[in-house]
């Protein structure tokens, strides 16, 4: 993208795609407290700043859904779902913690070490869906909560734990034990960073199917962590693979998933260097979740801290890795992967 007067970031950990007469990339600029709005076809960018105080104040956001340029849902640190217009005004705010029991908390955010889970607005049902963890249960479990804007009773949808790792949400899998969740109009996709399986919940019947989605490049299950300190958790993160969320490409009627490998831990190297040097893999599935192909992507090129987005027919990866040898400016560069 050409350099502009907008103080953009070289990559974004939270972004969303929207298509109308052109193609838009909305990306959260935490430094500017704004959304950077890229017109991908005309190669221009504008900025939508958040209000800092008053009734339309928005605190740091963790989830983003673009229903239209004048209807933007975000989830911020106040634990509210906020509906914004094209000028950043809050049209509606909903406290999502209301009705949760003691020990239950919301999981929403794009965290490379933990999970990728958004809130979702269903315009047909006029409802909001989001993931909740019940940490007081034994073992801890996860469910999706659906609340309705028309004051109907809330609904809970329980999530399956991995069959081979029923203690996924417990101490043995620090950071990595909570699900990635992707919401679609007719189904909900989820998977766990510690396991290669994919779970597909039909929103009409409520039934869930499990699909094997093994990688040929890496182990397909993380090892448990016998941790005594924070350093043990960091080592566990380096030595194990991490499977990211499953995404849908509507124009191709296909699904994709990224994941990184585990590698030998080297105490003499900086933690950031070890993380940035992990290898990134792309798996492509057909509309029945059968593996079509798997590829290793270029090393030391991309932002591995959830620095990607999907368009209607492709994967968009931000070119920004601290181990890149060539000098880079502050402009935005991305690769669009098609097949």
XYZ file of C-alpha atoms in Angstrom:
339
model
C 0.000 0.000 0.000
C 1.360 3.473 -0.826
C 2.483 5.643 2.079
C -0.131 8.146 3.241
C -0.662 10.727 5.972
C -2.430 8.098 8.091
C -0.144 6.810 10.837
C -0.860 3.167 10.133
C 0.840 0.091 11.571
C 3.108 -2.230 9.544
C 0.793 -5.116 10.498
C -2.361 -5.723 12.526
C -3.294 -8.452 14.984
C -7.030 -7.704 14.734
C -8.598 -7.082 11.340
C -11.783 -7.825 9.393
C -12.789 -7.896 5.727
C -15.869 -6.338 4.141
C -16.972 -6.238 0.497
C -19.434 -3.889 -1.199
C -18.625 -2.026 -4.426
C -14.976 -2.402 -3.434
C -12.977 -4.501 -0.939
C -12.266 -3.148 2.531
C -9.828 -4.160 5.219
C -10.699 -2.753 8.638
C -7.736 -3.038 11.018
C -7.426 -2.023 14.651
C -4.685 0.548 15.219
C -4.106 0.360 18.973
C -1.553 3.165 18.891
C -3.944 5.630 17.278
C -7.035 4.226 19.088
C -8.720 3.911 15.716
C -9.700 1.657 12.854
C -7.540 1.968 9.750
C -9.887 1.420 6.801
C -8.080 0.235 3.664
C -9.687 0.248 0.232
C -7.806 -2.736 -1.204
C -8.812 -2.093 -4.821
C -8.124 1.635 -4.986
C -5.167 1.399 -2.582
C -6.223 4.193 -0.265
C -6.720 4.375 3.498
C -8.752 6.486 5.889
C -8.963 6.397 9.663
C -11.964 6.044 11.949
C -10.916 7.317 15.408
C -12.620 6.053 18.552
C -14.031 8.498 21.074
C -11.925 8.705 24.241
C -14.640 9.785 26.661
C -18.359 10.392 26.948
C -21.223 8.049 25.999
C -19.424 6.943 22.816
C -16.094 6.106 24.499
C -14.437 2.903 23.304
C -11.713 1.227 25.357
C -9.148 -1.113 23.781
C -11.030 -3.562 21.548
C -10.606 -7.338 21.237
C -13.151 -8.258 18.563
C -14.381 -6.663 15.345
C -17.222 -7.432 12.916
C -18.141 -5.237 9.944
C -21.821 -5.596 9.038
C -21.631 -2.453 6.887
C -19.512 0.724 6.925
C -22.240 2.293 9.098
C -22.799 -0.759 11.322
C -19.660 -1.965 13.085
C -19.666 -4.255 16.125
C -16.713 -4.243 18.519
C -16.047 -5.861 21.884
C -13.935 -3.746 24.221
C -12.307 -4.068 27.640
C -15.451 -2.854 29.382
C -16.853 -6.297 28.418
C -19.477 -4.623 26.245
C -20.534 -5.255 22.673
C -20.731 -1.830 21.019
C -22.464 -0.967 17.758
C -20.674 1.924 16.030
C -21.607 4.049 13.046
C -19.185 5.248 10.361
C -18.115 8.184 12.559
C -17.375 6.085 15.625
C -20.507 7.021 17.546
C -21.891 4.282 19.814
C -25.425 3.458 18.682
C -25.935 0.671 21.206
C -23.983 -0.920 24.047
C -24.692 -4.313 25.615
C -22.994 -5.628 28.759
C -22.137 -9.231 27.885
C -21.221 -10.309 31.424
C -24.794 -9.799 32.616
C -26.346 -13.161 33.448
C -23.044 -15.039 33.771
C -22.521 -17.119 36.906
C -19.612 -16.768 39.307
C -16.471 -18.240 37.749
C -17.655 -17.737 34.173
C -15.828 -15.266 31.949
C -15.887 -14.222 28.309
C -13.262 -15.410 25.835
C -12.858 -12.968 22.960
C -9.723 -11.762 21.249
C -6.946 -12.495 18.789
C -4.126 -13.807 20.964
C -1.338 -15.746 19.220
C -0.484 -17.594 22.456
C -4.030 -18.485 23.502
C -6.845 -18.492 20.947
C -8.696 -16.540 18.278
C -12.344 -16.001 19.132
C -14.679 -13.165 18.156
C -18.120 -12.080 19.189
C -20.676 -12.395 16.396
C -23.835 -10.527 15.481
C -26.478 -12.642 13.740
C -28.641 -10.162 11.833
C -31.317 -12.774 11.043
C -31.844 -13.799 14.670
C -30.902 -10.340 15.999
C -28.600 -11.984 18.488
C -25.030 -11.792 19.751
C -22.961 -14.953 20.235
C -19.764 -15.265 22.238
C -17.643 -17.895 23.967
C -17.604 -18.364 27.750
C -15.349 -20.449 29.989
C -16.655 -21.930 33.222
C -13.487 -22.271 35.265
C -15.245 -23.462 38.411
C -16.390 -26.657 36.721
C -14.134 -29.714 36.925
C -12.836 -30.136 34.357
C -13.267 -26.594 33.085
C -15.528 -26.404 30.068
C -16.612 -23.934 27.401
C -19.941 -22.916 25.945
C -21.340 -20.389 23.507
C -23.852 -17.921 24.857
C -26.448 -16.344 22.585
C -28.299 -13.272 23.776
C -31.087 -11.583 21.824
C -31.547 -7.883 21.187
C -35.308 -8.396 21.413
C -35.132 -9.482 25.102
C -35.734 -13.181 24.471
C -34.192 -15.654 26.966
C -30.492 -16.343 26.422
C -29.417 -19.728 25.013
C -26.282 -21.739 25.816
C -24.543 -24.065 23.354
C -21.967 -26.393 25.024
C -18.686 -27.077 23.218
C -16.999 -30.454 23.061
C -13.570 -30.881 24.603
C -10.964 -32.804 22.574
C -11.666 -36.523 22.949
C -8.019 -37.333 23.576
C -7.418 -34.301 25.815
C -10.450 -33.909 28.097
C -8.394 -31.724 30.444
C -7.663 -29.179 27.693
C -8.802 -26.233 29.790
C -6.740 -27.169 32.821
C -3.262 -26.419 34.124
C -1.488 -28.976 31.909
C -2.011 -26.781 28.840
C -1.249 -23.196 29.886
C -2.461 -20.549 27.435
C -3.354 -23.084 24.730
C -6.335 -24.829 26.300
C -9.195 -22.618 25.147
C -10.960 -22.895 21.772
C -10.678 -20.912 18.584
C -14.227 -20.138 17.441
C -15.457 -19.001 14.016
C -19.120 -18.043 13.604
C -20.986 -18.485 10.316
C -24.706 -17.968 9.579
C -25.453 -21.703 9.435
C -22.677 -23.295 11.485
C -20.074 -22.679 14.163
C -16.515 -23.915 13.667
C -14.161 -24.448 16.542
C -10.872 -26.149 17.281
C -8.253 -26.149 19.995
C -4.669 -24.853 19.589
C -3.361 -28.082 21.154
C -5.046 -30.465 18.712
C -5.567 -30.751 14.930
C -9.240 -31.837 15.040
C -12.023 -29.536 13.799
C -15.499 -29.405 15.331
C -18.501 -28.209 13.314
C -21.768 -27.346 15.061
C -24.882 -27.126 12.902
C -26.831 -24.095 14.128
C -30.204 -25.542 13.139
C -29.938 -29.005 14.678
C -27.364 -28.213 17.345
C -25.461 -31.383 16.412
C -21.663 -31.347 16.246
C -19.428 -33.316 13.875
C -15.740 -33.951 14.472
C -13.278 -34.003 11.575
C -9.719 -35.253 11.567
C -7.546 -32.545 10.069
C -4.033 -33.841 10.614
C -0.919 -32.081 9.395
C 1.798 -33.937 7.506
C 4.405 -31.433 8.665
C 4.049 -31.339 12.445
C 2.809 -33.389 15.391
C -0.959 -33.151 15.707
C -1.176 -32.858 19.466
C 0.683 -30.740 21.994
C 2.432 -32.354 24.933
C 1.233 -31.507 28.445
C 3.268 -29.034 30.459
C 4.531 -29.860 33.924
C 5.086 -26.263 34.836
C 6.367 -24.747 38.007
C 7.086 -21.249 36.757
C 6.285 -18.793 33.978
C 9.486 -19.876 32.185
C 8.087 -23.412 31.865
C 4.985 -21.999 30.141
C 7.105 -20.076 27.661
C 9.180 -23.149 26.901
C 5.992 -25.157 26.352
C 4.834 -22.555 23.836
C 8.086 -22.845 21.860
C 8.297 -26.640 21.862
C 4.728 -27.365 20.754
C 2.653 -26.722 17.623
C -0.209 -24.224 17.781
C -3.276 -24.643 15.575
C -5.086 -21.388 14.759
C -8.716 -20.781 13.852
C -10.537 -22.254 10.853
C -11.783 -19.653 8.363
C -14.302 -19.834 5.520
C -13.833 -18.470 1.979
C -17.391 -17.999 0.660
C -16.471 -17.377 -2.983
C -14.524 -20.634 -3.031
C -16.794 -22.601 -0.648
C -13.623 -23.778 1.084
C -11.982 -23.536 4.492
C -8.429 -22.809 5.602
C -6.392 -23.149 8.778
C -2.950 -21.868 9.730
C -0.674 -23.437 12.315
C 2.936 -23.186 13.503
C 5.384 -25.926 14.393
C 7.063 -26.712 17.675
C 10.824 -26.427 17.810
C 13.727 -27.031 20.128
C 13.974 -24.541 22.952
C 17.249 -22.616 23.158
C 17.750 -20.751 26.432
C 20.539 -18.659 24.882
C 18.140 -17.058 22.373
C 15.611 -14.310 22.932
C 12.024 -15.533 23.327
C 10.791 -13.191 20.597
C 13.399 -14.563 18.195
C 12.308 -18.135 18.890
C 8.645 -17.270 18.328
C 9.303 -15.307 15.123
C 11.386 -18.155 13.674
C 8.596 -20.716 13.911
C 7.430 -22.180 10.599
C 3.940 -21.352 9.349
C 1.736 -23.885 7.559
C -1.478 -23.490 5.578
C -4.030 -26.304 5.298
C -6.896 -26.040 2.801
C -10.170 -27.973 3.134
C -13.090 -28.496 0.772
C -16.694 -27.827 1.825
C -16.848 -31.237 3.544
C -13.700 -30.554 5.593
C -11.575 -33.003 3.652
C -7.962 -31.865 3.310
C -7.264 -30.572 -0.197
C -3.646 -29.626 0.412
C -1.076 -28.363 2.887
C 1.858 -26.038 2.311
C 4.724 -24.550 4.269
C 4.686 -20.779 3.839
C 7.858 -18.642 3.535
C 9.799 -18.431 6.791
C 10.624 -15.208 8.643
C 8.274 -13.197 6.433
C 4.915 -12.904 8.183
C 3.576 -11.560 11.460
C 2.885 -14.771 13.385
C 0.994 -12.918 16.124
C -2.376 -13.425 14.337
C -1.223 -11.080 11.582
C -3.671 -12.282 8.929
C -7.205 -11.994 7.607
C -9.326 -13.740 4.986
C -11.061 -12.100 2.050
C -13.979 -13.695 0.186
C -11.603 -15.942 -1.777
C -8.069 -15.692 -0.382
C -5.792 -15.480 2.626
C -4.233 -12.108 3.393
C -0.990 -12.176 5.404
C 0.806 -9.075 6.699
C 4.463 -9.027 5.658
C 6.128 -8.107 8.927
C 8.553 -10.323 10.822
C 11.305 -9.073 13.159
C 13.770 -11.520 11.597
C 13.438 -10.075 8.083
C 16.849 -9.095 6.775
C 15.807 -6.272 4.440
C 15.040 -2.814 5.764
C 11.353 -1.892 5.805
C 9.491 1.355 6.237
C 6.286 1.869 8.170
C 4.097 1.230 5.123
C 1.687 -1.691 4.958
C 2.690 -4.678 2.840
C 0.688 -7.874 2.526
C 0.671 -11.075 0.511
C -2.582 -12.407 -0.883
C -2.500 -16.189 -1.161
C -4.862 -17.728 -3.719
C -5.171 -21.199 -5.241
